[in-house]
Amino acid sequence: MSDGVGNALAARTGLPPAFRYLLDDFPRDRWNAALDETAAFWLQMHAGFRGHQTHMADLVGQWRANGDLTGFHRQMIPVLQSFLQHLDGHHRVESGHYFPMMRTIEPGIGAGIDLLDRDHDAMHQTLEVLFQGGLAFHQAVAGKAPDAADRAARLSDLIESGARPLLRHLEDEEDIVIPLIQLRGLRG
């Protein structure tokens, strides 16, 4: 399958059908059944990232509604730091350990794993931009800079614009990984 722009994370609205073949054998409506321990943990981790994203969006909404820059800073910086660290670490484990193992277990899913690895690269760029935005905001507040509110607005915009690709990636990754784990198991 070609790696056209339609498969790029920023433009994608779902997985190409060729990457969903295991999902046909183990669809989402069966995921409530007894899942493999690793599959259940994977979903739990992803639920945590979705929760982080929602929490950050809520903090942005509160700040935009009340303008409390100090409160926004006090709450957002630790949440953002935790989110960035956990997501980066999760991607490193997936790309470095699980994805290579999955390629050997189910060679036909290699193109889907390639897509997920490219997503990780795209998400890493987003995480770096978020880190820099958070750092600029923190430094502006700590230094009582006159542009601290502008820095908060920029960070808020970055959080909002990063949500859609993150959520798209999580869903697409689950559609490949959870059926693979459940149907083929993991070795090693």
mmCIF file of C-alpha atoms in Angstrom:
data_model
loop_
_atom_site.group_PDB
_atom_site.id
_atom_site.type_symbol
_atom_site.label_atom_id
_atom_site.label_comp_id
_atom_site.label_asym_id
_atom_site.label_seq_id
_atom_site.Cartn_x
_atom_site.Cartn_y
_atom_site.Cartn_z
ATOM 1 C CA MET A 1 0.000 0.000 0.000
ATOM 2 C CA SER A 2 1.252 3.442 -0.864
ATOM 3 C CA ASP A 3 2.167 5.931 1.830
ATOM 4 C CA GLY A 4 0.055 8.725 0.398
ATOM 5 C CA VAL A 5 -0.936 11.861 2.217
ATOM 6 C CA GLY A 6 -4.268 10.192 3.003
ATOM 7 C CA ASN A 7 -2.419 7.892 5.400
ATOM 8 C CA ALA A 8 -0.581 10.726 7.149
ATOM 9 C CA LEU A 9 -1.748 11.166 10.727
ATOM 10 C CA ALA A 10 -2.761 14.804 10.275
ATOM 11 C CA ALA A 11 -5.044 13.968 7.340
ATOM 12 C CA ARG A 12 -6.266 10.494 8.218
ATOM 13 C CA THR A 13 -9.868 9.909 9.262
ATOM 14 C CA GLY A 14 -9.432 6.199 9.935
ATOM 15 C CA LEU A 15 -7.339 3.196 9.046
ATOM 16 C CA PRO A 16 -7.129 2.078 5.440
ATOM 17 C CA PRO A 17 -9.165 -1.136 5.008
ATOM 18 C CA ALA A 18 -6.031 -3.206 4.294
ATOM 19 C CA PHE A 19 -4.841 -2.563 7.862
ATOM 20 C CA ARG A 20 -8.156 -3.521 9.482
ATOM 21 C CA TYR A 21 -8.322 -7.197 8.513
ATOM 22 C CA LEU A 22 -7.676 -8.496 12.028
ATOM 23 C CA LEU A 23 -10.361 -6.157 13.336
ATOM 24 C CA ASP A 24 -12.867 -8.032 11.154
ATOM 25 C CA ASP A 25 -12.045 -11.183 13.130
ATOM 26 C CA PHE A 26 -12.045 -9.449 16.520
ATOM 27 C CA PRO A 27 -14.210 -6.280 16.317
ATOM 28 C CA ARG A 28 -14.453 -3.656 19.040
ATOM 29 C CA ASP A 29 -17.841 -4.907 20.200
ATOM 30 C CA ARG A 30 -16.080 -8.064 21.445
ATOM 31 C CA TRP A 31 -13.409 -6.203 23.408
ATOM 32 C CA ASN A 32 -15.492 -6.246 26.576
ATOM 33 C CA ALA A 33 -14.969 -10.001 26.761
ATOM 34 C CA ALA A 34 -12.004 -11.445 28.622
ATOM 35 C CA LEU A 35 -9.059 -9.714 27.011
ATOM 36 C CA ASP A 36 -5.466 -10.848 27.056
ATOM 37 C CA GLU A 37 -3.674 -9.125 29.944
ATOM 38 C CA THR A 38 -1.424 -7.158 27.579
ATOM 39 C CA ALA A 39 -4.371 -6.029 25.427
ATOM 40 C CA ALA A 40 -6.279 -4.904 28.518
ATOM 41 C CA PHE A 41 -3.223 -2.994 29.788
ATOM 42 C CA TRP A 42 -2.767 -1.371 26.362
ATOM 43 C CA LEU A 43 -6.352 -0.107 26.433
ATOM 44 C CA GLN A 44 -5.884 1.097 29.997
ATOM 45 C CA MET A 45 -2.791 3.093 28.999
ATOM 46 C CA HIS A 46 -4.650 4.626 26.057
ATOM 47 C CA ALA A 47 -7.575 5.519 28.329
ATOM 48 C CA GLY A 48 -5.064 7.348 30.520
ATOM 49 C CA PHE A 49 -3.796 9.395 27.558
ATOM 50 C CA ARG A 50 -7.350 10.243 26.561
ATOM 51 C CA GLY A 51 -7.999 11.288 30.151
ATOM 52 C CA HIS A 52 -4.906 13.481 30.184
ATOM 53 C CA GLN A 53 -5.994 15.102 26.927
ATOM 54 C CA THR A 54 -9.487 15.764 28.292
ATOM 55 C CA HIS A 55 -8.063 17.161 31.528
ATOM 56 C CA MET A 56 -5.771 19.542 29.636
ATOM 57 C CA ALA A 57 -8.685 20.651 27.420
ATOM 58 C CA ASP A 58 -10.762 21.290 30.552
ATOM 59 C CA LEU A 59 -7.964 23.393 32.060
ATOM 60 C CA VAL A 60 -7.719 25.387 28.828
ATOM 61 C CA GLY A 61 -11.485 25.957 28.876
ATOM 62 C CA GLN A 62 -11.398 27.090 32.509
ATOM 63 C CA TRP A 63 -8.540 29.508 31.828
ATOM 64 C CA ARG A 64 -10.273 30.946 28.790
ATOM 65 C CA ALA A 65 -13.428 31.410 30.854
ATOM 66 C CA ASN A 66 -11.886 32.901 34.006
ATOM 67 C CA GLY A 67 -8.527 34.344 32.895
ATOM 68 C CA ASP A 68 -6.749 33.069 36.037
ATOM 69 C CA LEU A 69 -3.233 32.845 34.635
ATOM 70 C CA THR A 70 -1.601 31.820 37.923
ATOM 71 C CA GLY A 71 -4.101 29.028 38.511
ATOM 72 C CA PHE A 72 -3.778 27.858 34.938
ATOM 73 C CA HIS A 73 -0.004 27.746 35.270
ATOM 74 C CA ARG A 74 -0.117 25.943 38.621
ATOM 75 C CA GLN A 75 -2.445 23.252 37.254
ATOM 76 C CA MET A 76 -1.365 22.918 33.629
ATOM 77 C CA ILE A 77 2.403 22.602 33.899
ATOM 78 C CA PRO A 78 2.446 19.391 36.008
ATOM 79 C CA VAL A 79 -0.372 17.846 33.945
ATOM 80 C CA LEU A 80 1.404 18.691 30.684
ATOM 81 C CA GLN A 81 4.721 17.378 32.005
ATOM 82 C CA SER A 82 3.154 14.089 33.073
ATOM 83 C CA PHE A 83 1.346 13.717 29.746
ATOM 84 C CA LEU A 84 4.499 14.355 27.707
ATOM 85 C CA GLN A 85 6.640 11.969 29.751
ATOM 86 C CA HIS A 86 4.116 9.131 29.760
ATOM 87 C CA LEU A 87 3.253 9.360 26.072
ATOM 88 C CA ASP A 88 6.895 9.585 24.995
ATOM 89 C CA GLY A 89 7.822 6.586 27.154
ATOM 90 C CA HIS A 90 4.838 4.591 25.902
ATOM 91 C CA HIS A 91 5.770 5.236 22.273
ATOM 92 C CA ARG A 92 9.379 4.238 22.919
ATOM 93 C CA VAL A 93 8.290 0.887 24.386
ATOM 94 C CA GLU A 94 5.856 0.261 21.536
ATOM 95 C CA SER A 95 8.265 1.152 18.725
ATOM 96 C CA GLY A 96 11.302 -0.442 20.342
ATOM 97 C CA HIS A 97 9.799 -3.626 21.736
ATOM 98 C CA TYR A 98 6.220 -4.448 20.812
ATOM 99 C CA PHE A 99 6.102 -3.381 17.169
ATOM 100 C CA PRO A 100 9.140 -5.450 16.112
ATOM 101 C CA MET A 101 7.653 -8.463 17.920
ATOM 102 C CA MET A 102 4.298 -7.933 16.206
ATOM 103 C CA ARG A 103 5.956 -7.853 12.781
ATOM 104 C CA THR A 104 7.300 -11.361 13.342
ATOM 105 C CA ILE A 105 4.054 -12.703 14.783
ATOM 106 C CA GLU A 106 1.884 -11.324 11.966
ATOM 107 C CA PRO A 107 4.024 -10.328 8.953
ATOM 108 C CA GLY A 108 0.923 -9.230 7.025
ATOM 109 C CA ILE A 109 0.412 -6.355 9.428
ATOM 110 C CA GLY A 110 3.865 -4.860 8.737
ATOM 111 C CA ALA A 111 2.498 -1.967 6.681
ATOM 112 C CA GLY A 112 0.100 -1.135 9.512
ATOM 113 C CA ILE A 113 2.951 -1.182 12.024
ATOM 114 C CA ASP A 114 4.938 1.082 9.681
ATOM 115 C CA LEU A 115 1.996 3.483 9.693
ATOM 116 C CA LEU A 116 1.903 3.467 13.498
ATOM 117 C CA ASP A 117 5.656 4.095 13.665
ATOM 118 C CA ARG A 118 5.222 7.088 11.339
ATOM 119 C CA ASP A 119 2.445 8.263 13.653
ATOM 120 C CA HIS A 120 4.897 8.085 16.552
ATOM 121 C CA ASP A 121 7.341 10.252 14.609
ATOM 122 C CA ALA A 122 4.586 12.785 13.895
ATOM 123 C CA MET A 123 3.427 12.687 17.508
ATOM 124 C CA HIS A 124 7.006 13.180 18.730
ATOM 125 C CA GLN A 125 7.125 16.440 16.783
ATOM 126 C CA THR A 126 3.831 17.456 18.392
ATOM 127 C CA LEU A 127 5.159 16.538 21.839
ATOM 128 C CA GLU A 128 8.278 18.617 21.242
ATOM 129 C CA VAL A 129 6.183 21.626 20.205
ATOM 130 C CA LEU A 130 3.991 21.161 23.294
ATOM 131 C CA PHE A 131 7.082 20.923 25.490
ATOM 132 C CA GLN A 132 8.500 24.132 24.026
ATOM 133 C CA GLY A 133 5.125 25.874 24.389
ATOM 134 C CA GLY A 134 4.828 24.742 28.000
ATOM 135 C CA LEU A 135 8.381 25.845 28.744
ATOM 136 C CA ALA A 136 7.816 29.280 27.183
ATOM 137 C CA PHE A 137 4.605 29.683 29.195
ATOM 138 C CA HIS A 138 6.292 28.586 32.432
ATOM 139 C CA GLN A 139 9.244 30.920 31.901
ATOM 140 C CA ALA A 140 6.938 33.834 31.102
ATOM 141 C CA VAL A 141 4.886 33.295 34.261
ATOM 142 C CA ALA A 142 7.950 32.676 36.451
ATOM 143 C CA GLY A 143 9.628 35.792 35.058
ATOM 144 C CA LYS A 144 6.438 37.851 35.276
ATOM 145 C CA ALA A 145 6.811 38.626 31.566
ATOM 146 C CA PRO A 146 4.185 40.908 30.042
ATOM 147 C CA ASP A 147 3.448 38.319 27.341
ATOM 148 C CA ALA A 148 2.558 35.514 29.788
ATOM 149 C CA ALA A 149 -1.107 35.563 28.707
ATOM 150 C CA ASP A 150 -0.025 35.331 25.067
ATOM 151 C CA ARG A 151 2.166 32.348 25.948
ATOM 152 C CA ALA A 152 -0.797 30.736 27.708
ATOM 153 C CA ALA A 153 -2.958 31.311 24.634
ATOM 154 C CA ARG A 154 -0.306 29.765 22.364
ATOM 155 C CA LEU A 155 0.026 26.729 24.621
ATOM 156 C CA SER A 156 -3.752 26.381 24.741
ATOM 157 C CA ASP A 157 -3.931 26.460 20.951
ATOM 158 C CA LEU A 158 -1.210 23.786 20.752
ATOM 159 C CA ILE A 159 -3.068 21.553 23.188
ATOM 160 C CA GLU A 160 -6.263 21.903 21.188
ATOM 161 C CA SER A 161 -4.611 21.321 17.804
ATOM 162 C CA GLY A 162 -2.703 18.283 19.084
ATOM 163 C CA ALA A 163 -5.803 16.512 20.386
ATOM 164 C CA ARG A 164 -7.268 15.304 17.087
ATOM 165 C CA PRO A 165 -4.124 13.570 15.775
ATOM 166 C CA LEU A 166 -3.462 11.982 19.172
ATOM 167 C CA LEU A 167 -6.977 10.593 19.448
ATOM 168 C CA ARG A 168 -6.876 9.399 15.820
ATOM 169 C CA HIS A 169 -3.604 7.585 16.472
ATOM 170 C CA LEU A 170 -4.851 5.924 19.653
ATOM 171 C CA GLU A 171 -7.949 4.585 17.931
ATOM 172 C CA ASP A 172 -6.082 3.391 14.849
ATOM 173 C CA GLU A 173 -3.375 1.750 16.922
ATOM 174 C CA GLU A 174 -5.977 -0.084 18.971
ATOM 175 C CA ASP A 175 -7.685 -1.307 15.793
ATOM 176 C CA ILE A 176 -4.422 -2.951 14.719
ATOM 177 C CA VAL A 177 -2.855 -3.988 18.018
ATOM 178 C CA ILE A 178 -5.732 -5.249 20.165
ATOM 179 C CA PRO A 179 -7.004 -7.817 17.624
ATOM 180 C CA LEU A 180 -3.420 -8.888 16.899
ATOM 181 C CA ILE A 181 -2.686 -9.491 20.569
ATOM 182 C CA GLN A 182 -6.000 -11.214 21.153
ATOM 183 C CA LEU A 183 -5.930 -13.438 18.071
ATOM 184 C CA ARG A 184 -2.198 -14.188 17.732
ATOM 185 C CA GLY A 185 -0.792 -13.626 21.207
ATOM 186 C CA LEU A 186 2.610 -12.137 21.931
ATOM 187 C CA ARG A 187 5.858 -14.038 22.308
ATOM 188 C CA GLY A 188 8.911 -12.725 24.071
#
